[in-house]
Coordinates of C-alpha atoms (C1' of nucleotides) in Angstrom, one line a residue:
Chain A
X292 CA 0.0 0.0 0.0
X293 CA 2.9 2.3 0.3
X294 CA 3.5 1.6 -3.3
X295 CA 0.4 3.0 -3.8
X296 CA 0.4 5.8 -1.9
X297 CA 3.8 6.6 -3.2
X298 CA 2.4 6.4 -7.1
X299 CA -0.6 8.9 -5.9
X300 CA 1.6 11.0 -5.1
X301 CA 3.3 10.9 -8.4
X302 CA 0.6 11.3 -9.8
X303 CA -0.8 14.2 -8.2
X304 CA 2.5 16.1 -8.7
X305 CA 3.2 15.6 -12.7
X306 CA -0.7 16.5 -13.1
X307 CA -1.9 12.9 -14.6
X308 CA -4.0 13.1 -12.0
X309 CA -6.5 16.6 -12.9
X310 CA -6.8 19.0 -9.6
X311 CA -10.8 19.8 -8.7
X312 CA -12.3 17.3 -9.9
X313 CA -13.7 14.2 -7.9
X314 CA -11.5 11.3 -7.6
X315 CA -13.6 8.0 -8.2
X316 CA -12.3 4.9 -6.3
X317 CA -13.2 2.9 -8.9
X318 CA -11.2 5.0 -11.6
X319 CA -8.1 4.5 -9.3
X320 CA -8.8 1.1 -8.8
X321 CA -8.7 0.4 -12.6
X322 CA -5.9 2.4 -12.5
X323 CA -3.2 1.3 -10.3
X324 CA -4.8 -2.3 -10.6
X325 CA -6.0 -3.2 -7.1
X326 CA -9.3 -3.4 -5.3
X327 CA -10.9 -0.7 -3.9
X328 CA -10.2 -1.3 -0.6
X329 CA -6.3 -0.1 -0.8
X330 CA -7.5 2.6 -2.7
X331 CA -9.3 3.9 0.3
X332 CA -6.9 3.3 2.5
X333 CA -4.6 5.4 0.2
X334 CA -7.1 8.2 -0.4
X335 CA -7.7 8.2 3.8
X336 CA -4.1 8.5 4.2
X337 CA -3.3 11.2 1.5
X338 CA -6.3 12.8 2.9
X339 CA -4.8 13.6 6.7
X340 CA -1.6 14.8 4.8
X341 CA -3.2 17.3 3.1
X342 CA -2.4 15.7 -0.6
X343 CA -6.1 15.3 -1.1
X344 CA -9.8 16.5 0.1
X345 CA -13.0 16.3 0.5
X346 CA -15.1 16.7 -2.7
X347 CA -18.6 17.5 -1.4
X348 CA -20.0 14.6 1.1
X349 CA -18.4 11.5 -1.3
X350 CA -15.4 11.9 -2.8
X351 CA -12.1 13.4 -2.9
X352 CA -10.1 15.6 -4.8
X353 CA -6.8 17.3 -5.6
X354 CA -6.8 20.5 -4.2
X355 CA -5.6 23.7 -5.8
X356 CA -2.3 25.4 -4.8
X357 CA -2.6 27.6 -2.8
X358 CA -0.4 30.4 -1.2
X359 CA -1.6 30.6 2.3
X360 CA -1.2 27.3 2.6
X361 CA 2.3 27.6 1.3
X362 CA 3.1 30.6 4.4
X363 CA 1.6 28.4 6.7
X364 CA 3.8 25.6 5.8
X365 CA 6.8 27.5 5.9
X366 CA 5.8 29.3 8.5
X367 CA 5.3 26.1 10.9
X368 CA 8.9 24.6 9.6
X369 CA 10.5 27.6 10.6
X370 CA 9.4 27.4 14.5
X371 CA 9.3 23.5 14.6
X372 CA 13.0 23.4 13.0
X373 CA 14.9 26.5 14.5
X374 CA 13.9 24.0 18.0
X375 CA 14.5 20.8 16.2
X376 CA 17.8 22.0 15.2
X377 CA 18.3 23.8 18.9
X378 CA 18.1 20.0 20.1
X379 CA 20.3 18.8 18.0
X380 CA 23.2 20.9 18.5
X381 CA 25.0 19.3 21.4
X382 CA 25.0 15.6 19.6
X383 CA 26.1 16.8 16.3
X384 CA 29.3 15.1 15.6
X385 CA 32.0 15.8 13.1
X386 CA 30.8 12.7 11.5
X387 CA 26.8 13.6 10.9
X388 CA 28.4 17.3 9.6
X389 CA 30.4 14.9 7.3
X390 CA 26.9 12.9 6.4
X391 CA 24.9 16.6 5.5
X392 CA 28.4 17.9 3.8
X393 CA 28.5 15.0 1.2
X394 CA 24.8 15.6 0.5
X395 CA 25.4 19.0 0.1
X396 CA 27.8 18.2 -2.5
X397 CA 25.2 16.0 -4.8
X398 CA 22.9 19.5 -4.7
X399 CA 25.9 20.3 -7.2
X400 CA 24.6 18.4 -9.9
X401 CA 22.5 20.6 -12.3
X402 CA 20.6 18.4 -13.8
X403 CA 18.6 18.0 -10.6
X404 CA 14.7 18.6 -11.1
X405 CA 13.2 20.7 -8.4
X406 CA 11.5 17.9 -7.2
X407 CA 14.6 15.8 -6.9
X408 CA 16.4 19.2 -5.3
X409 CA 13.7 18.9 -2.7
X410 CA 14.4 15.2 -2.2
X411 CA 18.3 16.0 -1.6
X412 CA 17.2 19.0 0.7
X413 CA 15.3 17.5 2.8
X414 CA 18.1 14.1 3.5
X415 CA 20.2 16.8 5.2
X416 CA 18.2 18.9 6.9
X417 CA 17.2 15.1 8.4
X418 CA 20.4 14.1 8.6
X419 CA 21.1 17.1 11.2
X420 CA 17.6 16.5 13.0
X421 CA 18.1 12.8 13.4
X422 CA 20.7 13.2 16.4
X423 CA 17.9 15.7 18.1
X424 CA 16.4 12.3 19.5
X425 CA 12.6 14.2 19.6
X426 CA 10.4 11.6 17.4
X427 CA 7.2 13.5 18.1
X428 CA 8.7 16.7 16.8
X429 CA 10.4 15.2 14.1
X430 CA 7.7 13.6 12.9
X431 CA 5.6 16.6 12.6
X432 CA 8.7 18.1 10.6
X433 CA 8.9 15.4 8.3
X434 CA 5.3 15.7 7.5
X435 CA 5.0 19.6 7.1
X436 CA 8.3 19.1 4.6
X437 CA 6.5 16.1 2.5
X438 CA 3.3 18.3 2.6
X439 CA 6.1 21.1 0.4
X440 CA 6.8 18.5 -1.8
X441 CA 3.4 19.0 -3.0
X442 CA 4.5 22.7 -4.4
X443 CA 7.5 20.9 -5.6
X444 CA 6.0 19.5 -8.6
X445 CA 7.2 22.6 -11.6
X446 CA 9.5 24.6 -11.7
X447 CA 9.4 28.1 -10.1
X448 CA 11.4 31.2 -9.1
X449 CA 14.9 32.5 -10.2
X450 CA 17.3 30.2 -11.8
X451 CA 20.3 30.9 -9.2
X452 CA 18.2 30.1 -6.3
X453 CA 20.5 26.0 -6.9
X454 CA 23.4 27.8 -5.6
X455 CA 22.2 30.3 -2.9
X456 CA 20.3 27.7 -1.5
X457 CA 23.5 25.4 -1.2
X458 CA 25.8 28.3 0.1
X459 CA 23.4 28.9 2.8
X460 CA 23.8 25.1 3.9
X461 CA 27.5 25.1 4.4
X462 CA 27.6 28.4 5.8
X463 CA 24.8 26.9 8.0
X464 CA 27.1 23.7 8.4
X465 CA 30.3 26.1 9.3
X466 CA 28.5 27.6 11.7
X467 CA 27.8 24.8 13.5
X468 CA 31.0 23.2 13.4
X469 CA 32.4 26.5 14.7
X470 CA 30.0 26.1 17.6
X471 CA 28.1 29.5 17.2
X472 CA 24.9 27.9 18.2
X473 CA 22.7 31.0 18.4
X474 CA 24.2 32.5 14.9
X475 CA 22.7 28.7 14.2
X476 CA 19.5 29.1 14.8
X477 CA 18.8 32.3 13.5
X478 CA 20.7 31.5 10.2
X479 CA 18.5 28.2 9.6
X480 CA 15.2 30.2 10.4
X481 CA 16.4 33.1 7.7
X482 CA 17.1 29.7 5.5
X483 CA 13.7 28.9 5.4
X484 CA 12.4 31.9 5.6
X485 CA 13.8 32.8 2.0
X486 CA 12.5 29.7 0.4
X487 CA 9.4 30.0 2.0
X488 CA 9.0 33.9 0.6
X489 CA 10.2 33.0 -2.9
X490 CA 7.6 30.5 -3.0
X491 CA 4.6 32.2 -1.6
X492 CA 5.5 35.2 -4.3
X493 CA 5.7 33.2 -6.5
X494 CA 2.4 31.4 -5.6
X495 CA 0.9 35.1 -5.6
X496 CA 2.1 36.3 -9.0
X497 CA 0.4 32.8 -10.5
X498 CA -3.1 33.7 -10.0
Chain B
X33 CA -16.7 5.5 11.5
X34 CA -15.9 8.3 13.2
X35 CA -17.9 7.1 16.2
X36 CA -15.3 4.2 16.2
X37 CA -12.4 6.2 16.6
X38 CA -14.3 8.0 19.4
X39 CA -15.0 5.1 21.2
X40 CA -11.4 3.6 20.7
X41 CA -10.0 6.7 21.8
X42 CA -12.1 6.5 25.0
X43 CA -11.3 2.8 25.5
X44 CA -7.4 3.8 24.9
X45 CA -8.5 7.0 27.9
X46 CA -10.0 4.9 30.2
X47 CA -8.2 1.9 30.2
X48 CA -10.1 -0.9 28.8
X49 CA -7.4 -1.0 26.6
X50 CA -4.3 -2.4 27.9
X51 CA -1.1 -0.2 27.2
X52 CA 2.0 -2.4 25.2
X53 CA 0.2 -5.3 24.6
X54 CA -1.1 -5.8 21.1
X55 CA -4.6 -5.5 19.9
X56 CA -6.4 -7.7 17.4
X57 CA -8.2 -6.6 14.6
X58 CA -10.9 -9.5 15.2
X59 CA -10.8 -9.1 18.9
X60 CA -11.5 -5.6 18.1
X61 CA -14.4 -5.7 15.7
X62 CA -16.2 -8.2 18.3
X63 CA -16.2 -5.7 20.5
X64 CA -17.6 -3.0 18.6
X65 CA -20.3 -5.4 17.0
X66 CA -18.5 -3.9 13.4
X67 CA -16.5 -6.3 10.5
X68 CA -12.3 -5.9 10.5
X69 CA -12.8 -3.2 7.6
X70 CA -14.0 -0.4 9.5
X71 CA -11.5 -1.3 12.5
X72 CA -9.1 -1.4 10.5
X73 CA -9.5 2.7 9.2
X74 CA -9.9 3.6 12.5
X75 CA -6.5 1.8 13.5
X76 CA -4.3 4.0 10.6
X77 CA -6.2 7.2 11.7
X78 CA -5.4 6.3 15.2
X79 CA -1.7 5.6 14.3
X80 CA -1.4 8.8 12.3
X81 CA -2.2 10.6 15.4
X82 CA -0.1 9.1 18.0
X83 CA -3.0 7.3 19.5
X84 CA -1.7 3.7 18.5
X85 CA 2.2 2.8 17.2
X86 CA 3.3 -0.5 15.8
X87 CA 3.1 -3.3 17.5
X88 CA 6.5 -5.5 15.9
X89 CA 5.3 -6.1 12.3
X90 CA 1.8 -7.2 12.6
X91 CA -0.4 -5.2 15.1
X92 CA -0.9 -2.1 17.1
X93 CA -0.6 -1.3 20.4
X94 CA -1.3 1.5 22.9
X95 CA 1.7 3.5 23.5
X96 CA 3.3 4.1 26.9
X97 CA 2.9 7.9 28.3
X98 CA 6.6 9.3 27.9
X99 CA 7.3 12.7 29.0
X100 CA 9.7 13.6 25.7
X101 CA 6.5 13.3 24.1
X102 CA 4.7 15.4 26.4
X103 CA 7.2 17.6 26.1
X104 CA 7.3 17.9 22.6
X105 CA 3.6 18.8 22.1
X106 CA 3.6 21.4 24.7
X107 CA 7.0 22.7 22.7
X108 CA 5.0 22.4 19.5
X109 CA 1.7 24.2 21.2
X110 CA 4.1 26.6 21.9
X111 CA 5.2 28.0 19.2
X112 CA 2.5 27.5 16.5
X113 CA -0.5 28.3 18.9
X114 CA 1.3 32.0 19.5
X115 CA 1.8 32.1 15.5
X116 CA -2.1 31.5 15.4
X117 CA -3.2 33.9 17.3
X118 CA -0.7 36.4 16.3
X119 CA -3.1 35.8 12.9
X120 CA -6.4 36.2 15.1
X121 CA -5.9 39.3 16.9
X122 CA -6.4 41.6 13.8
X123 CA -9.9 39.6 13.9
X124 CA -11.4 39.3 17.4
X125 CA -13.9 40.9 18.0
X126 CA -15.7 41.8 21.3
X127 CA -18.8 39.1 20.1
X128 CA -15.7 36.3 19.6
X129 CA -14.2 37.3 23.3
X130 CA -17.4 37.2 24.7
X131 CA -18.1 33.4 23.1
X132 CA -14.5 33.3 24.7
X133 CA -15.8 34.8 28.4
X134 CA -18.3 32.6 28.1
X135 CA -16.5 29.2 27.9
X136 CA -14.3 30.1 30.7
X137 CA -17.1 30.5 33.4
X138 CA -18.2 27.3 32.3
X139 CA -14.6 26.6 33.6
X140 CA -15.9 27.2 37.5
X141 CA -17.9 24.4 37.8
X142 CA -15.8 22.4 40.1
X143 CA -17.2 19.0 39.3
X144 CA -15.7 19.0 35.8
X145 CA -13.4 16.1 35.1
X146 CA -9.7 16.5 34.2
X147 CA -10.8 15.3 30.6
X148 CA -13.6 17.4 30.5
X149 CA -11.2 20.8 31.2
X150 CA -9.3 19.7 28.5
X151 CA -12.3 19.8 26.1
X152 CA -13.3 22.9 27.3
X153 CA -9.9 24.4 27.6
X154 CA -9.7 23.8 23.9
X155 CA -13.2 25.1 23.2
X156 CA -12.0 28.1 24.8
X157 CA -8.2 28.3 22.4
X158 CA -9.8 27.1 19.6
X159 CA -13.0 30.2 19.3
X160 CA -9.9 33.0 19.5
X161 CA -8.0 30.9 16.9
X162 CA -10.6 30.5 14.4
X163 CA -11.0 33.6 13.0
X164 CA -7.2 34.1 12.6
X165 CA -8.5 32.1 9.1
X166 CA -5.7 29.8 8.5
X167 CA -6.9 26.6 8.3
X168 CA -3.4 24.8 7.7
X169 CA -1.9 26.1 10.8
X170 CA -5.3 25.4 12.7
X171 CA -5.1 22.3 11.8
X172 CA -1.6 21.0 13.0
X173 CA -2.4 22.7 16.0
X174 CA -6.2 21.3 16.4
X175 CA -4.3 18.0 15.8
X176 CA -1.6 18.5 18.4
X177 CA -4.5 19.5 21.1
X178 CA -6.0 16.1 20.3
X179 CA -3.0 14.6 21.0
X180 CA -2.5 16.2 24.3
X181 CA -6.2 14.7 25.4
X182 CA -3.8 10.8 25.4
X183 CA -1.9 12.5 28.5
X184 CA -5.6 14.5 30.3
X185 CA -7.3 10.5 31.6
X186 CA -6.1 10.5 34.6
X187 CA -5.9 13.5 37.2
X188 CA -2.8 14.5 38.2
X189 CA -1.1 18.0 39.3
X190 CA -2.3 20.2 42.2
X191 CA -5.5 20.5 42.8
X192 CA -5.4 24.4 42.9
X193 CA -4.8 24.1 38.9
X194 CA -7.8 24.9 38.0
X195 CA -8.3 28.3 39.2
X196 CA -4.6 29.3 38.1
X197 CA -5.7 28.0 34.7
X198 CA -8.8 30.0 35.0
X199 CA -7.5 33.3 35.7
X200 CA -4.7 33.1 33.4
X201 CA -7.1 32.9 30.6
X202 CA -9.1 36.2 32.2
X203 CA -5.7 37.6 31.9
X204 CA -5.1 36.8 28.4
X205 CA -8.6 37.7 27.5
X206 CA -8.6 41.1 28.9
X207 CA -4.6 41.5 27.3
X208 CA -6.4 41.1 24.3
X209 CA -9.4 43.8 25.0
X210 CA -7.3 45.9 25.7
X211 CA -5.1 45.7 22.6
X212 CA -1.4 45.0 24.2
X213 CA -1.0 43.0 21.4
X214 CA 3.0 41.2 22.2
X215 CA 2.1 41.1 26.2
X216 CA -1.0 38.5 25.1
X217 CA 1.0 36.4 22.9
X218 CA 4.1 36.5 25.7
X219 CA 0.7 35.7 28.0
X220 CA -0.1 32.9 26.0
X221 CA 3.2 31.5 25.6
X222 CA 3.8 31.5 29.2
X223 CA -0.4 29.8 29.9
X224 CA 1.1 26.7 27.6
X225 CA 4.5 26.6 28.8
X226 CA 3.4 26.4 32.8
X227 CA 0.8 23.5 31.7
X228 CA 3.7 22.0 29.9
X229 CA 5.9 21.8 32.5
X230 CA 3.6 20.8 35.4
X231 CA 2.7 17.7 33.1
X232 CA 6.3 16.6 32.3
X233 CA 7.3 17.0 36.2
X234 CA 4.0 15.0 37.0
X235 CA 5.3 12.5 34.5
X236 CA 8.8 12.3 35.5
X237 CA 8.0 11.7 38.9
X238 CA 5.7 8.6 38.1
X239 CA 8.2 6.5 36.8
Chain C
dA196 C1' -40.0 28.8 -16.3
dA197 C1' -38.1 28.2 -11.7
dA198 C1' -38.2 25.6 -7.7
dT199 C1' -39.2 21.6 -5.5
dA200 C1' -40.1 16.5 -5.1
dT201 C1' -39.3 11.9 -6.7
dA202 C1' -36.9 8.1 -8.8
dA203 C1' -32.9 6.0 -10.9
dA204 C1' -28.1 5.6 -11.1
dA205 C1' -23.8 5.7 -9.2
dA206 C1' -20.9 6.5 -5.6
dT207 C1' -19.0 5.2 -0.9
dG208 C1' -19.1 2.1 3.3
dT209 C1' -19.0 -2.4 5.3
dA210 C1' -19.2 -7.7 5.6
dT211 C1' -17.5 -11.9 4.1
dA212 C1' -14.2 -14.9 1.8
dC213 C1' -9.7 -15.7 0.3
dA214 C1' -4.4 -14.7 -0.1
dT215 C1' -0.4 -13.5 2.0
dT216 C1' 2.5 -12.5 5.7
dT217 C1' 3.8 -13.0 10.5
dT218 C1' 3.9 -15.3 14.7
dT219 C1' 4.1 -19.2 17.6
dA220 C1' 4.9 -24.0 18.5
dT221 C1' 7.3 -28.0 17.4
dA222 C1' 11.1 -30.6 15.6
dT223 C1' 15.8 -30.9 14.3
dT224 C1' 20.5 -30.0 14.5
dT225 C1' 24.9 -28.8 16.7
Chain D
dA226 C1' 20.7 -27.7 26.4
dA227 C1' 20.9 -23.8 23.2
dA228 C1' 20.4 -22.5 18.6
dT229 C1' 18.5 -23.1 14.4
dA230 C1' 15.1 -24.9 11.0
dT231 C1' 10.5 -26.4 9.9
dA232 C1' 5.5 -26.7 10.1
dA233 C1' 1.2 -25.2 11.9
dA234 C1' -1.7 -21.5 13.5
dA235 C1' -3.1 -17.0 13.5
dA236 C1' -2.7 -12.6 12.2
dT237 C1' -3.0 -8.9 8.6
dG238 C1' -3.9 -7.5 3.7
dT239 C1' -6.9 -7.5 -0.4
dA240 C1' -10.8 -8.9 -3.6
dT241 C1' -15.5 -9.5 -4.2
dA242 C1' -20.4 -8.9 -2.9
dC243 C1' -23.8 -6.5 -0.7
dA244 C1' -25.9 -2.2 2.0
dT245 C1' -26.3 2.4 2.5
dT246 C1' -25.6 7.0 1.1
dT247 C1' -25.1 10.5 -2.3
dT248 C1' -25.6 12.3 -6.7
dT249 C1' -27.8 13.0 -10.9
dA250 C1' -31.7 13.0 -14.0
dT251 C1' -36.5 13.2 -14.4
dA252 C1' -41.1 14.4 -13.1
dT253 C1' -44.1 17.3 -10.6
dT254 C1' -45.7 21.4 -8.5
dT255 C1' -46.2 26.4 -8.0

DNA sequence: AAATATAAAAATGTATACATTTTTATATTT
DNA sequence: AAATATAAAAATGTATACATTTTTATATTT
């Protein structure tokens, strides 16, 4: 079933899958070739994470893009994180740095989609959060970052935004390293901050 | 369906069902007079909220109270519920604090359960939150409220709590009235973090 | 003709039956 | 006797069939 939930997903993001429109369990089931009863257990699940709703009182559909939806997101990962990464601080070894660095590396690669950019993103921002040993706050992170994903899907914004977005992680890396904890913090939160203004403007300027 | 989550979340409150042990879809739908389909939704949703974890690779169980967890969703409550009514305070009105007013006398009556405050506690955060109109922060922090219910089914905490609690919403209420907008949200941040930290020190203490 | 009421069609929700996976108990090996 | 391998039992996962709810199309009323 996480198959399935994973090819929704696809789906809903390269646009096979038309947003508005009722959803018909059926249709999916024909689809992806499986009863209705993982289907429904796919929609419920896509459902509570926000990658699907209600359509009237039976149904569901993909929902519209949307840019307060977008602040809000951004907006949560920039409180939940700054703490996240606050916990994390005091357990973060020269090795787990080593772990985010060599990610940061494969964000080199231009031929990276946006989507796939996200992907690689998110692995180090992870890989820092791990060592935080908070699963309920983690967990929320992780879900508010796969609930991005879903703006994730085409490209947007300025071209440079590849490299700035990398700079800021190893200047965010260095600083850790260098133990300024606070300069940290407050440089992570202006991290997020940025990507989440460039993509609620851009959201804006859409419709 | 929904009237099986809320009588599995009761059971899980209550104690009928036993923490760490693992629960049986068949046992299960017995008990509720319903087929393994049904118990079976109700099991994800309550897995998606915390209410239920794995159980090795087949099964669910009820999860142990922790206090990182605790400590965690007052963290989370935190930060987001002072983001969320940062958002309301352009919006409340003197009808919405008086709905507001009016939940908190309902407060006095000393008979209330510890479970039953909670409800109302909430009734009380969530009618200044709504109008801040931001239905994806809402609902993280409608979700994380729910969450919090796991730790309310059994009293615990000095008994004078309750009026504390009482007249720190007053506080907040008339903070609010009489538009110092930062003191409220400080207000507020300092109502969640006291009920925070007497429910980790309460949980600390028990094991 | 617009608004409402009714009936047919189509959707979702649930029960039962079967398939697959996981767990537990037993047998075998070292 | 402890550790591993095998077989039986019991669990979860999924397909199909039926029940209930919702939607859509048609008929009726004002």
């Amino acid at each position: 079933m996480l198959e399935l939930i994973e090819q929704l997903k696809a789906d809903i993001l390269n646009g096979a899958l038309p947003r508005g429109c009722p959803l018909r369990q059926q249709e999916l089931s024909v689809r992806y070739n499986v009863s209705r009863i993982p289907v429904r257990d796919a929609i419920a699940q896509l459902k509570n994470q926000g990658w699907l709703v209600t359509h009237g009182k039976a149904g569901v559909m993909v929902p519209e893009l949307n840019w307060r939806e977008a602040e809000d997101l951004y907006q949560m990962r920039m409180a939940l994180e700054v703490q996240l990464l606050g916990h994390a601080l005091p357990n973060l070894t020269h090795e787990v740095l080593g772990r985010a660095k060599d990610i940061n590396l494969q964000l080199n690669n231009p031929c990276l989609t946006l989507l796939e950019r996200g992907q690689l993103n998110w692995d180090l921002h992870a890989t820092l959060y791990e060592v935080a040993n908070r699963p309920t706050l983690f967990n929320v992170v992780a879900i508010l970052n796969e609930q991005v994903r879903r703006y994730m899907g085409f490209q947007y914004g300025p071209l440079n935004y590849r490299d700035t977005s990398q700079n800021e992680h190893e200047k965010l890396i260095s600083l850790i390293e260098s133990d300024q904890k606070d300069q940290a913090l407050r440089y992570l939160k202006g991290h997020i901050e940025v990507a989440g203004r460039m993509l609620v403007d851009y959201l804006k300027n859409e419709n």
